[in-house]
């Protein structure tokens, strides 16, 4: 087989391939065997029809077509492997240019490739991050949050106010028709929390038990999505949360410490660690920006176009591919479709540029990924999707995404190498040593860069889901004497939910 490479642009090549028929004998054997399984010829068992009979019955052209369809992808892969410094990053456009029976098969393949990129010297990168500062107010806020976890709910005989917990019954109608998915009873809700129904907080405040109010709100899901509904909320109980006193007794209840002073000192230390990890995240963000901004990157058009198409598809998919509903959503956000398309294009270009830069950096730094690192990333992502790792692996293998996860880990490790080499100072101009927080030399203790190249996602800062500093590992929670609202009962899931569904890229 002979192959040559023509560079059409910094991001696209044409590979010319000629394959002598002598090399196609295994492909002819496979073609005859496959066709023999499909044809029925009297006197021959399935799969046992001789080649000459197949050609006599179906014609030589059918055999050649089967040979070409099987041989071209394999020969294309061989040509790519043999080509120096050619790394395809898209699907090839293949054209068979000649089939000279008994002589040769010739075809061309045009494909986007990773461009040659000249990176800046890593030690020339300089970024500034925020100072590590933990104020008394910060510590007090964490202490209040911890007290809130041990609070109790007590019924009160007064109108509901902000931060109270109420039990409510909800119903809604559109043009007199009941909205079943917006009907619920005995629902626990914290006044002022938001995220349930637009207007509900204003309606509840001032209501006492056994009082109700009606207001208008726009539905965001269900049969009557995007229509105004008359919503009635009836309060059946009002409760206030009473917090334990912040004293030594509470410190012993909520943590491993004997005194409140020891507990607050521990909260301050933990907050300090969070702030230092935030410095790592800032440094990673800014080093990535400096690296990408300081690098000239030719963009492969087909890869950018595929990224744009994916973002637009995901956005419209959120609205069941209803273009009219999507346009209405954009209008409610004060945005036109043209503006959305422009933003999708800009974000896609940035995403592709970032991935190309990090891939080039990973090559330059000779970054590799071992099985343990890949497994850790898979387990981490499985937890994000609330799936068992085995099921997650099966899904990504079926979708052909295992290679993408490998690439993400490799890019993350490459970026950590850049952060190590860069000059990082705080707002006061003092040099920051992040080596301890970055983990081992390979950077495996820092969260990987997501596929879209945004290192801010997956922040490794030691905060819990509510943004609070976790209490000491030995802390235990007291079961409240009254109903303690959970995330599910506090936020709900009705058709009148007011959360904004922002599509990707908007």
mmCIF file of N, CA, C and O in Angstrom, residues 55-146:
data_model
loop_
_atom_site.group_PDB
_atom_site.id
_atom_site.type_symbol
_atom_site.label_atom_id
_atom_site.label_comp_id
_atom_site.label_asym_id
_atom_site.label_seq_id
_atom_site.Cartn_x
_atom_site.Cartn_y
_atom_site.Cartn_z
ATOM 1 N N UNK A 55 -20.166 -14.849 -8.419
ATOM 2 C CA UNK A 55 -19.911 -13.846 -9.456
ATOM 3 C C UNK A 55 -20.810 -14.070 -10.664
ATOM 4 O O UNK A 55 -21.282 -13.114 -11.290
ATOM 5 N N UNK A 56 -21.062 -15.342 -10.990
ATOM 6 C CA UNK A 56 -21.926 -15.624 -12.140
ATOM 7 C C UNK A 56 -23.361 -15.189 -11.862
ATOM 8 O O UNK A 56 -24.053 -14.687 -12.755
ATOM 9 N N UNK A 57 -23.808 -15.407 -10.639
ATOM 10 C CA UNK A 57 -25.194 -15.070 -10.288
ATOM 11 C C UNK A 57 -25.397 -13.579 -10.049
ATOM 12 O O UNK A 57 -26.382 -12.993 -10.497
ATOM 13 N N UNK A 58 -24.460 -12.949 -9.301
ATOM 14 C CA UNK A 58 -24.655 -11.567 -8.843
ATOM 15 C C UNK A 58 -23.817 -10.561 -9.613
ATOM 16 O O UNK A 58 -24.105 -9.357 -9.562
ATOM 17 N N UNK A 59 -22.782 -11.018 -10.245
ATOM 18 C CA UNK A 59 -21.914 -10.101 -10.970
ATOM 19 C C UNK A 59 -20.678 -9.735 -10.160
ATOM 20 O O UNK A 59 -20.678 -9.727 -8.916
ATOM 21 N N UNK A 60 -19.588 -9.431 -10.840
ATOM 22 C CA UNK A 60 -18.327 -9.065 -10.194
ATOM 23 C C UNK A 60 -18.471 -7.759 -9.405
ATOM 24 O O UNK A 60 -17.834 -7.564 -8.373
ATOM 25 N N UNK A 61 -19.349 -6.859 -9.889
ATOM 26 C CA UNK A 61 -19.496 -5.563 -9.233
ATOM 27 C C UNK A 61 -19.979 -5.656 -7.803
ATOM 28 O O UNK A 61 -19.540 -4.893 -6.939
ATOM 29 N N UNK A 62 -20.859 -6.603 -7.518
ATOM 30 C CA UNK A 62 -21.353 -6.783 -6.141
ATOM 31 C C UNK A 62 -20.208 -7.184 -5.222
ATOM 32 O O UNK A 62 -20.086 -6.704 -4.086
ATOM 33 N N UNK A 63 -19.347 -8.069 -5.722
ATOM 34 C CA UNK A 63 -18.210 -8.513 -4.908
ATOM 35 C C UNK A 63 -17.248 -7.351 -4.669
ATOM 36 O O UNK A 63 -16.769 -7.130 -3.546
ATOM 37 N N UNK A 64 -16.938 -6.613 -5.749
ATOM 38 C CA UNK A 64 -16.019 -5.481 -5.594
ATOM 39 C C UNK A 64 -16.568 -4.445 -4.610
ATOM 40 O O UNK A 64 -15.811 -3.870 -3.809
ATOM 41 N N UNK A 65 -17.864 -4.198 -4.661
ATOM 42 C CA UNK A 65 -18.457 -3.219 -3.725
ATOM 43 C C UNK A 65 -18.284 -3.675 -2.282
ATOM 44 O O UNK A 65 -17.941 -2.882 -1.398
ATOM 45 N N UNK A 66 -18.484 -4.969 -2.036
ATOM 46 C CA UNK A 66 -18.324 -5.495 -0.676
ATOM 47 C C UNK A 66 -16.867 -5.409 -0.235
ATOM 48 O O UNK A 66 -16.567 -5.080 0.925
ATOM 49 N N UNK A 67 -15.946 -5.681 -1.155
ATOM 50 C CA UNK A 67 -14.513 -5.598 -0.838
ATOM 51 C C UNK A 67 -14.132 -4.173 -0.489
ATOM 52 O O UNK A 67 -13.437 -3.918 0.510
ATOM 53 N N UNK A 68 -14.572 -3.227 -1.299
ATOM 54 C CA UNK A 68 -14.223 -1.821 -1.073
ATOM 55 C C UNK A 68 -14.790 -1.345 0.260
ATOM 56 O O UNK A 68 -14.097 -0.682 1.049
ATOM 57 N N UNK A 69 -16.046 -1.681 0.525
ATOM 58 C CA UNK A 69 -16.678 -1.230 1.780
ATOM 59 C C UNK A 69 -15.948 -1.759 3.001
ATOM 60 O O UNK A 69 -15.881 -1.094 4.041
ATOM 61 N N UNK A 70 -15.379 -2.953 2.887
ATOM 62 C CA UNK A 70 -14.653 -3.520 4.021
ATOM 63 C C UNK A 70 -13.212 -3.071 4.098
ATOM 64 O O UNK A 70 -12.654 -2.905 5.191
ATOM 65 N N UNK A 71 -12.593 -2.852 2.926
ATOM 66 C CA UNK A 71 -11.154 -2.575 2.912
ATOM 67 C C UNK A 71 -10.833 -1.115 3.180
ATOM 68 O O UNK A 71 -9.821 -0.807 3.851
ATOM 69 N N UNK A 72 -11.639 -0.196 2.662
ATOM 70 C CA UNK A 72 -11.283 1.225 2.744
ATOM 71 C C UNK A 72 -11.106 1.706 4.180
ATOM 72 O O UNK A 72 -10.099 2.362 4.495
ATOM 73 N N UNK A 73 -12.042 1.439 5.106
ATOM 74 C CA UNK A 73 -11.819 1.924 6.487
ATOM 75 C C UNK A 73 -10.528 1.394 7.097
ATOM 76 O O UNK A 73 -9.801 2.135 7.773
ATOM 77 N N UNK A 74 -10.245 0.123 6.857
ATOM 78 C CA UNK A 74 -9.026 -0.462 7.437
ATOM 79 C C UNK A 74 -7.776 0.147 6.806
ATOM 80 O O UNK A 74 -6.798 0.453 7.514
ATOM 81 N N UNK A 75 -7.787 0.335 5.490
ATOM 82 C CA UNK A 75 -6.625 0.918 4.823
ATOM 83 C C UNK A 75 -6.458 2.392 5.189
ATOM 84 O O UNK A 75 -5.322 2.887 5.266
ATOM 85 N N UNK A 76 -7.565 3.063 5.420
ATOM 86 C CA UNK A 76 -7.477 4.455 5.897
ATOM 87 C C UNK A 76 -6.776 4.501 7.260
ATOM 88 O O UNK A 76 -5.885 5.339 7.486
ATOM 89 N N UNK A 77 -7.153 3.606 8.148
ATOM 90 C CA UNK A 77 -6.512 3.571 9.471
ATOM 91 C C UNK A 77 -5.030 3.278 9.351
ATOM 92 O O UNK A 77 -4.201 3.871 10.065
ATOM 93 N N UNK A 78 -4.666 2.366 8.456
ATOM 94 C CA UNK A 78 -3.253 2.067 8.250
ATOM 95 C C UNK A 78 -2.499 3.300 7.745
ATOM 96 O O UNK A 78 -1.369 3.580 8.174
ATOM 97 N N UNK A 79 -3.121 4.025 6.817
ATOM 98 C CA UNK A 79 -2.466 5.207 6.259
ATOM 99 C C UNK A 79 -2.274 6.272 7.321
ATOM 100 O O UNK A 79 -1.239 6.953 7.368
ATOM 101 N N UNK A 80 -3.261 6.453 8.193
ATOM 102 C CA UNK A 80 -3.148 7.441 9.270
ATOM 103 C C UNK A 80 -2.031 7.048 10.221
ATOM 104 O O UNK A 80 -1.230 7.889 10.653
ATOM 105 N N UNK A 81 -1.962 5.763 10.555
ATOM 106 C CA UNK A 81 -0.917 5.295 11.464
ATOM 107 C C UNK A 81 0.466 5.519 10.875
ATOM 108 O O UNK A 81 1.418 5.868 11.579
ATOM 109 N N UNK A 82 0.574 5.326 9.561
ATOM 110 C CA UNK A 82 1.880 5.465 8.916
ATOM 111 C C UNK A 82 2.288 6.916 8.700
ATOM 112 O O UNK A 82 3.472 7.220 8.547
ATOM 113 N N UNK A 83 1.314 7.826 8.700
ATOM 114 C CA UNK A 83 1.605 9.239 8.433
ATOM 115 C C UNK A 83 2.227 9.885 9.665
ATOM 116 O O UNK A 83 1.741 9.717 10.789
ATOM 117 N N UNK A 84 3.294 10.625 9.475
ATOM 118 C CA UNK A 84 3.950 11.315 10.584
ATOM 119 C C UNK A 84 3.184 12.588 10.933
ATOM 120 O O UNK A 84 2.766 13.347 10.054
ATOM 121 N N UNK A 85 3.004 12.830 12.237
ATOM 122 C CA UNK A 85 2.443 14.073 12.748
ATOM 123 C C UNK A 85 1.056 14.375 12.165
ATOM 124 O O UNK A 85 0.724 15.517 11.847
ATOM 125 N N UNK A 86 0.269 13.328 11.981
ATOM 126 C CA UNK A 86 -1.118 13.497 11.543
ATOM 127 C C UNK A 86 -2.014 12.863 12.603
ATOM 128 O O UNK A 86 -1.988 11.646 12.801
ATOM 129 N N UNK A 87 -2.781 13.707 13.288
ATOM 130 C CA UNK A 87 -3.694 13.229 14.315
ATOM 131 C C UNK A 87 -5.108 13.655 13.952
ATOM 132 O O UNK A 87 -5.508 14.794 14.210
ATOM 133 N N UNK A 88 -5.904 12.775 13.338
ATOM 134 C CA UNK A 88 -7.271 13.142 12.952
ATOM 135 C C UNK A 88 -8.125 13.456 14.173
ATOM 136 O O UNK A 88 -8.018 12.806 15.221
ATOM 137 N N UNK A 89 -8.973 14.471 14.037
ATOM 138 C CA UNK A 89 -9.879 14.827 15.131
ATOM 139 C C UNK A 89 -11.310 14.970 14.611
ATOM 140 O O UNK A 89 -12.138 15.627 15.233
ATOM 141 N N UNK A 90 -11.585 14.352 13.498
ATOM 142 C CA UNK A 90 -12.934 14.378 12.949
ATOM 143 C C UNK A 90 -13.127 13.182 12.047
ATOM 144 O O UNK A 90 -12.221 12.372 11.833
ATOM 145 N N UNK A 91 -14.328 13.063 11.515
ATOM 146 C CA UNK A 91 -14.607 11.969 10.600
ATOM 147 C C UNK A 91 -14.083 12.316 9.208
ATOM 148 O O UNK A 91 -14.247 13.450 8.748
ATOM 149 N N UNK A 92 -13.492 11.338 8.532
ATOM 150 C CA UNK A 92 -12.944 11.626 7.201
ATOM 151 C C UNK A 92 -14.026 11.649 6.123
ATOM 152 O O UNK A 92 -15.045 10.958 6.222
ATOM 153 N N UNK A 93 -13.808 12.462 5.109
ATOM 154 C CA UNK A 93 -14.617 12.431 3.892
ATOM 155 C C UNK A 93 -13.845 11.592 2.874
ATOM 156 O O UNK A 93 -12.817 12.024 2.344
ATOM 157 N N UNK A 94 -14.339 10.383 2.621
ATOM 158 C CA UNK A 94 -13.614 9.428 1.783
ATOM 159 C C UNK A 94 -14.263 9.351 0.401
ATOM 160 O O UNK A 94 -15.482 9.288 0.283
ATOM 161 N N UNK A 95 -13.419 9.347 -0.618
ATOM 162 C CA UNK A 95 -13.887 9.218 -1.989
ATOM 163 C C UNK A 95 -13.023 8.176 -2.697
ATOM 164 O O UNK A 95 -11.795 8.306 -2.764
ATOM 165 N N UNK A 96 -13.689 7.141 -3.215
ATOM 166 C CA UNK A 96 -12.985 6.121 -3.999
ATOM 167 C C UNK A 96 -12.758 6.702 -5.394
ATOM 168 O O UNK A 96 -13.712 7.057 -6.102
ATOM 169 N N UNK A 97 -11.514 6.804 -5.795
ATOM 170 C CA UNK A 97 -11.181 7.450 -7.073
ATOM 171 C C UNK A 97 -10.903 6.456 -8.200
ATOM 172 O O UNK A 97 -11.006 6.814 -9.374
ATOM 173 N N UNK A 98 -10.572 5.216 -7.856
ATOM 174 C CA UNK A 98 -10.278 4.251 -8.911
ATOM 175 C C UNK A 98 -10.406 2.834 -8.372
ATOM 176 O O UNK A 98 -9.931 2.518 -7.287
ATOM 177 N N UNK A 99 -11.101 1.989 -9.159
ATOM 178 C CA UNK A 99 -11.129 0.552 -8.894
ATOM 179 C C UNK A 99 -10.711 -0.137 -10.184
ATOM 180 O O UNK A 99 -11.512 -0.322 -11.111
ATOM 181 N N UNK A 100 -9.459 -0.454 -10.272
ATOM 182 C CA UNK A 100 -8.924 -1.158 -11.441
ATOM 183 C C UNK A 100 -8.854 -2.627 -11.094
ATOM 184 O O UNK A 100 -7.926 -3.078 -10.410
ATOM 185 N N UNK A 101 -9.881 -3.374 -11.533
ATOM 186 C CA UNK A 101 -10.012 -4.786 -11.140
ATOM 187 C C UNK A 101 -8.748 -5.565 -11.521
ATOM 188 O O UNK A 101 -8.303 -5.559 -12.672
ATOM 189 N N UNK A 102 -8.191 -6.219 -10.520
ATOM 190 C CA UNK A 102 -6.974 -6.984 -10.728
ATOM 191 C C UNK A 102 -5.715 -6.161 -10.614
ATOM 192 O O UNK A 102 -4.605 -6.718 -10.638
ATOM 193 N N UNK A 103 -5.850 -4.852 -10.483
ATOM 194 C CA UNK A 103 -4.666 -3.990 -10.434
ATOM 195 C C UNK A 103 -4.571 -3.263 -9.092
ATOM 196 O O UNK A 103 -3.727 -3.600 -8.255
ATOM 197 N N UNK A 104 -5.440 -2.271 -8.896
ATOM 198 C CA UNK A 104 -5.321 -1.487 -7.666
ATOM 199 C C UNK A 104 -6.654 -0.850 -7.294
ATOM 200 O O UNK A 104 -7.569 -0.706 -8.121
ATOM 201 N N UNK A 105 -6.734 -0.467 -6.022
ATOM 202 C CA UNK A 105 -7.834 0.323 -5.474
ATOM 203 C C UNK A 105 -7.236 1.640 -4.998
ATOM 204 O O UNK A 105 -6.228 1.645 -4.272
ATOM 205 N N UNK A 106 -7.823 2.770 -5.412
ATOM 206 C CA UNK A 106 -7.309 4.079 -4.997
ATOM 207 C C UNK A 106 -8.454 4.889 -4.382
ATOM 208 O O UNK A 106 -9.590 4.857 -4.865
ATOM 209 N N UNK A 107 -8.140 5.597 -3.312
ATOM 210 C CA UNK A 107 -9.135 6.486 -2.700
ATOM 211 C C UNK A 107 -8.415 7.637 -2.012
ATOM 212 O O UNK A 107 -7.204 7.585 -1.744
ATOM 213 N N UNK A 108 -9.172 8.703 -1.747
ATOM 214 C CA UNK A 108 -8.662 9.848 -0.985
ATOM 215 C C UNK A 108 -9.511 10.020 0.268
ATOM 216 O O UNK A 108 -10.702 9.674 0.287
ATOM 217 N N UNK A 109 -8.899 10.560 1.291
ATOM 218 C CA UNK A 109 -9.610 10.841 2.551
ATOM 219 C C UNK A 109 -9.204 12.226 3.034
ATOM 220 O O UNK A 109 -8.028 12.455 3.315
ATOM 221 N N UNK A 110 -10.175 13.121 3.086
ATOM 222 C CA UNK A 110 -9.936 14.435 3.668
ATOM 223 C C UNK A 110 -10.453 14.433 5.100
ATOM 224 O O UNK A 110 -11.583 14.005 5.358
ATOM 225 N N UNK A 111 -9.632 14.922 6.017
ATOM 226 C CA UNK A 111 -10.006 14.876 7.424
ATOM 227 C C UNK A 111 -9.360 16.034 8.169
ATOM 228 O O UNK A 111 -8.254 16.480 7.830
ATOM 229 N N UNK A 112 -10.075 16.552 9.168
ATOM 230 C CA UNK A 112 -9.496 17.579 10.035
ATOM 231 C C UNK A 112 -8.492 16.933 10.975
ATOM 232 O O UNK A 112 -8.699 15.811 11.458
ATOM 233 N N UNK A 113 -7.405 17.643 11.228
ATOM 234 C CA UNK A 113 -6.345 17.118 12.079
ATOM 235 C C UNK A 113 -5.980 18.164 13.126
ATOM 236 O O UNK A 113 -6.279 19.342 12.986
ATOM 237 N N UNK A 114 -5.327 17.664 14.171
ATOM 238 C CA UNK A 114 -4.847 18.599 15.183
ATOM 239 C C UNK A 114 -3.756 19.467 14.574
ATOM 240 O O UNK A 114 -2.796 18.952 14.001
ATOM 241 N N UNK A 115 -3.893 20.786 14.695
ATOM 242 C CA UNK A 115 -2.886 21.666 14.104
ATOM 243 C C UNK A 115 -1.606 21.674 14.931
ATOM 244 O O UNK A 115 -1.599 21.292 16.107
ATOM 245 N N UNK A 116 -0.546 22.099 14.301
ATOM 246 C CA UNK A 116 0.706 22.301 15.030
ATOM 247 C C UNK A 116 0.569 23.578 15.860
ATOM 248 O O UNK A 116 0.202 24.624 15.338
ATOM 249 N N UNK A 117 0.860 23.468 17.146
ATOM 250 C CA UNK A 117 0.664 24.587 18.068
ATOM 251 C C UNK A 117 1.967 24.886 18.786
ATOM 252 O O UNK A 117 2.617 23.972 19.324
ATOM 253 N N UNK A 118 2.346 26.151 18.797
ATOM 254 C CA UNK A 118 3.524 26.587 19.540
ATOM 255 C C UNK A 118 3.075 27.191 20.860
ATOM 256 O O UNK A 118 2.415 28.235 20.899
ATOM 257 N N UNK A 119 3.417 26.521 21.945
ATOM 258 C CA UNK A 119 2.988 26.960 23.275
ATOM 259 C C UNK A 119 3.961 27.977 23.852
ATOM 260 O O UNK A 119 5.164 27.933 23.577
ATOM 261 N N UNK A 120 3.458 28.898 24.682
ATOM 262 C CA UNK A 120 4.379 29.798 25.388
ATOM 263 C C UNK A 120 5.153 29.032 26.451
ATOM 264 O O UNK A 120 4.756 27.940 26.867
ATOM 265 N N UNK A 121 6.264 29.571 26.874
ATOM 266 C CA UNK A 121 7.023 28.955 27.970
ATOM 267 C C UNK A 121 6.174 28.993 29.236
ATOM 268 O O UNK A 121 5.651 30.050 29.619
ATOM 269 N N UNK A 122 6.023 27.855 29.893
ATOM 270 C CA UNK A 122 5.140 27.790 31.050
ATOM 271 C C UNK A 122 5.600 28.704 32.184
ATOM 272 O O UNK A 122 4.783 29.284 32.900
ATOM 273 N N UNK A 123 6.927 28.840 32.352
ATOM 274 C CA UNK A 123 7.400 29.683 33.450
ATOM 275 C C UNK A 123 7.234 31.172 33.142
ATOM 276 O O UNK A 123 7.540 32.023 33.986
ATOM 277 N N UNK A 124 6.747 31.485 31.937
ATOM 278 C CA UNK A 124 6.466 32.890 31.623
ATOM 279 C C UNK A 124 5.041 33.279 32.018
ATOM 280 O O UNK A 124 4.688 34.458 31.992
ATOM 281 N N UNK A 125 4.227 32.310 32.392
ATOM 282 C CA UNK A 125 2.846 32.590 32.785
ATOM 283 C C UNK A 125 2.826 33.139 34.202
ATOM 284 O O UNK A 125 3.448 32.572 35.111
ATOM 285 N N UNK A 126 2.122 34.241 34.401
ATOM 286 C CA UNK A 126 2.021 34.861 35.730
ATOM 287 C C UNK A 126 0.567 35.243 35.982
ATOM 288 O O UNK A 126 -0.065 35.908 35.156
ATOM 289 N N UNK A 127 0.022 34.804 37.126
ATOM 290 C CA UNK A 127 -1.366 35.106 37.472
ATOM 291 C C UNK A 127 -1.447 35.539 38.929
ATOM 292 O O UNK A 127 -0.557 35.243 39.736
ATOM 293 N N UNK A 128 -2.526 36.230 39.257
ATOM 294 C CA UNK A 128 -2.760 36.692 40.629
ATOM 295 C C UNK A 128 -4.073 36.123 41.129
ATOM 296 O O UNK A 128 -5.062 36.057 40.382
ATOM 297 N N UNK A 129 -4.095 35.679 42.381
ATOM 298 C CA UNK A 129 -5.297 35.109 42.996
ATOM 299 C C UNK A 129 -5.633 35.893 44.261
ATOM 300 O O UNK A 129 -4.819 36.683 44.761
ATOM 301 N N UNK A 130 -6.831 35.670 44.761
ATOM 302 C CA UNK A 130 -7.283 36.377 45.964
ATOM 303 C C UNK A 130 -6.460 35.953 47.179
ATOM 304 O O UNK A 130 -5.947 34.828 47.246
ATOM 305 N N UNK A 131 -6.374 36.873 48.141
ATOM 306 C CA UNK A 131 -5.744 36.531 49.420
ATOM 307 C C UNK A 131 -6.599 35.513 50.165
ATOM 308 O O UNK A 131 -7.817 35.425 49.980
ATOM 309 N N UNK A 132 -5.960 34.733 51.016
ATOM 310 C CA UNK A 132 -6.685 33.856 51.933
ATOM 311 C C UNK A 132 -7.117 34.702 53.132
ATOM 312 O O UNK A 132 -6.277 35.195 53.886
ATOM 313 N N UNK A 133 -8.421 34.885 53.265
ATOM 314 C CA UNK A 133 -8.929 35.720 54.354
ATOM 315 C C UNK A 133 -10.157 35.055 54.961
ATOM 316 O O UNK A 133 -11.113 34.718 54.263
ATOM 317 N N UNK A 134 -10.112 34.840 56.256
ATOM 318 C CA UNK A 134 -11.244 34.281 56.990
ATOM 319 C C UNK A 134 -11.627 35.285 58.071
ATOM 320 O O UNK A 134 -10.861 35.524 59.007
ATOM 321 N N UNK A 135 -12.794 35.887 57.924
ATOM 322 C CA UNK A 135 -13.245 36.900 58.876
ATOM 323 C C UNK A 135 -14.081 36.268 59.979
ATOM 324 O O UNK A 135 -14.552 35.124 59.865
ATOM 325 N N UNK A 136 -14.283 37.047 61.055
ATOM 326 C CA UNK A 136 -15.158 36.579 62.132
ATOM 327 C C UNK A 136 -16.567 36.334 61.608
ATOM 328 O O UNK A 136 -17.250 35.395 62.049
ATOM 329 N N UNK A 137 -17.013 37.164 60.675
ATOM 330 C CA UNK A 137 -18.361 36.975 60.111
ATOM 331 C C UNK A 137 -18.456 35.652 59.368
ATOM 332 O O UNK A 137 -19.500 34.982 59.417
ATOM 333 N N UNK A 138 -17.374 35.281 58.671
ATOM 334 C CA UNK A 138 -17.372 33.998 57.976
ATOM 335 C C UNK A 138 -17.536 32.845 58.963
ATOM 336 O O UNK A 138 -18.314 31.907 58.729
ATOM 337 N N UNK A 139 -16.799 32.907 60.065
ATOM 338 C CA UNK A 139 -16.885 31.856 61.074
ATOM 339 C C UNK A 139 -18.267 31.842 61.708
ATOM 340 O O UNK A 139 -18.868 30.776 61.913
ATOM 341 N N UNK A 140 -18.815 33.025 62.002
ATOM 342 C CA UNK A 140 -20.155 33.099 62.600
ATOM 343 C C UNK A 140 -21.201 32.489 61.672
ATOM 344 O O UNK A 140 -22.134 31.808 62.125
ATOM 345 N N UNK A 141 -21.057 32.738 60.384
ATOM 346 C CA UNK A 141 -22.016 32.177 59.421
ATOM 347 C C UNK A 141 -21.972 30.655 59.430
ATOM 348 O O UNK A 141 -23.015 29.984 59.404
ATOM 349 N N UNK A 142 -20.757 30.082 59.487
ATOM 350 C CA UNK A 142 -20.639 28.632 59.532
ATOM 351 C C UNK A 142 -21.206 28.078 60.829
ATOM 352 O O UNK A 142 -21.840 27.014 60.838
ATOM 353 N N UNK A 143 -20.993 28.792 61.909
ATOM 354 C CA UNK A 143 -21.536 28.344 63.189
ATOM 355 C C UNK A 143 -23.061 28.371 63.150
ATOM 356 O O UNK A 143 -23.720 27.450 63.642
ATOM 357 N N UNK A 144 -23.633 29.417 62.524
ATOM 358 C CA UNK A 144 -25.096 29.503 62.413
ATOM 359 C C UNK A 144 -25.632 28.357 61.566
ATOM 360 O O UNK A 144 -26.685 27.770 61.884
ATOM 361 N N UNK A 145 -24.930 28.044 60.499
ATOM 362 C CA UNK A 145 -25.358 26.927 59.657
ATOM 363 C C UNK A 145 -25.329 25.615 60.431
ATOM 364 O O UNK A 145 -26.216 24.774 60.278
ATOM 365 N N UNK A 146 -24.303 25.441 61.236
ATOM 366 C CA UNK A 146 -24.203 24.228 62.038
ATOM 367 C C UNK A 146 -25.323 24.176 63.073
ATOM 368 O O UNK A 146 -25.932 23.123 63.290
#
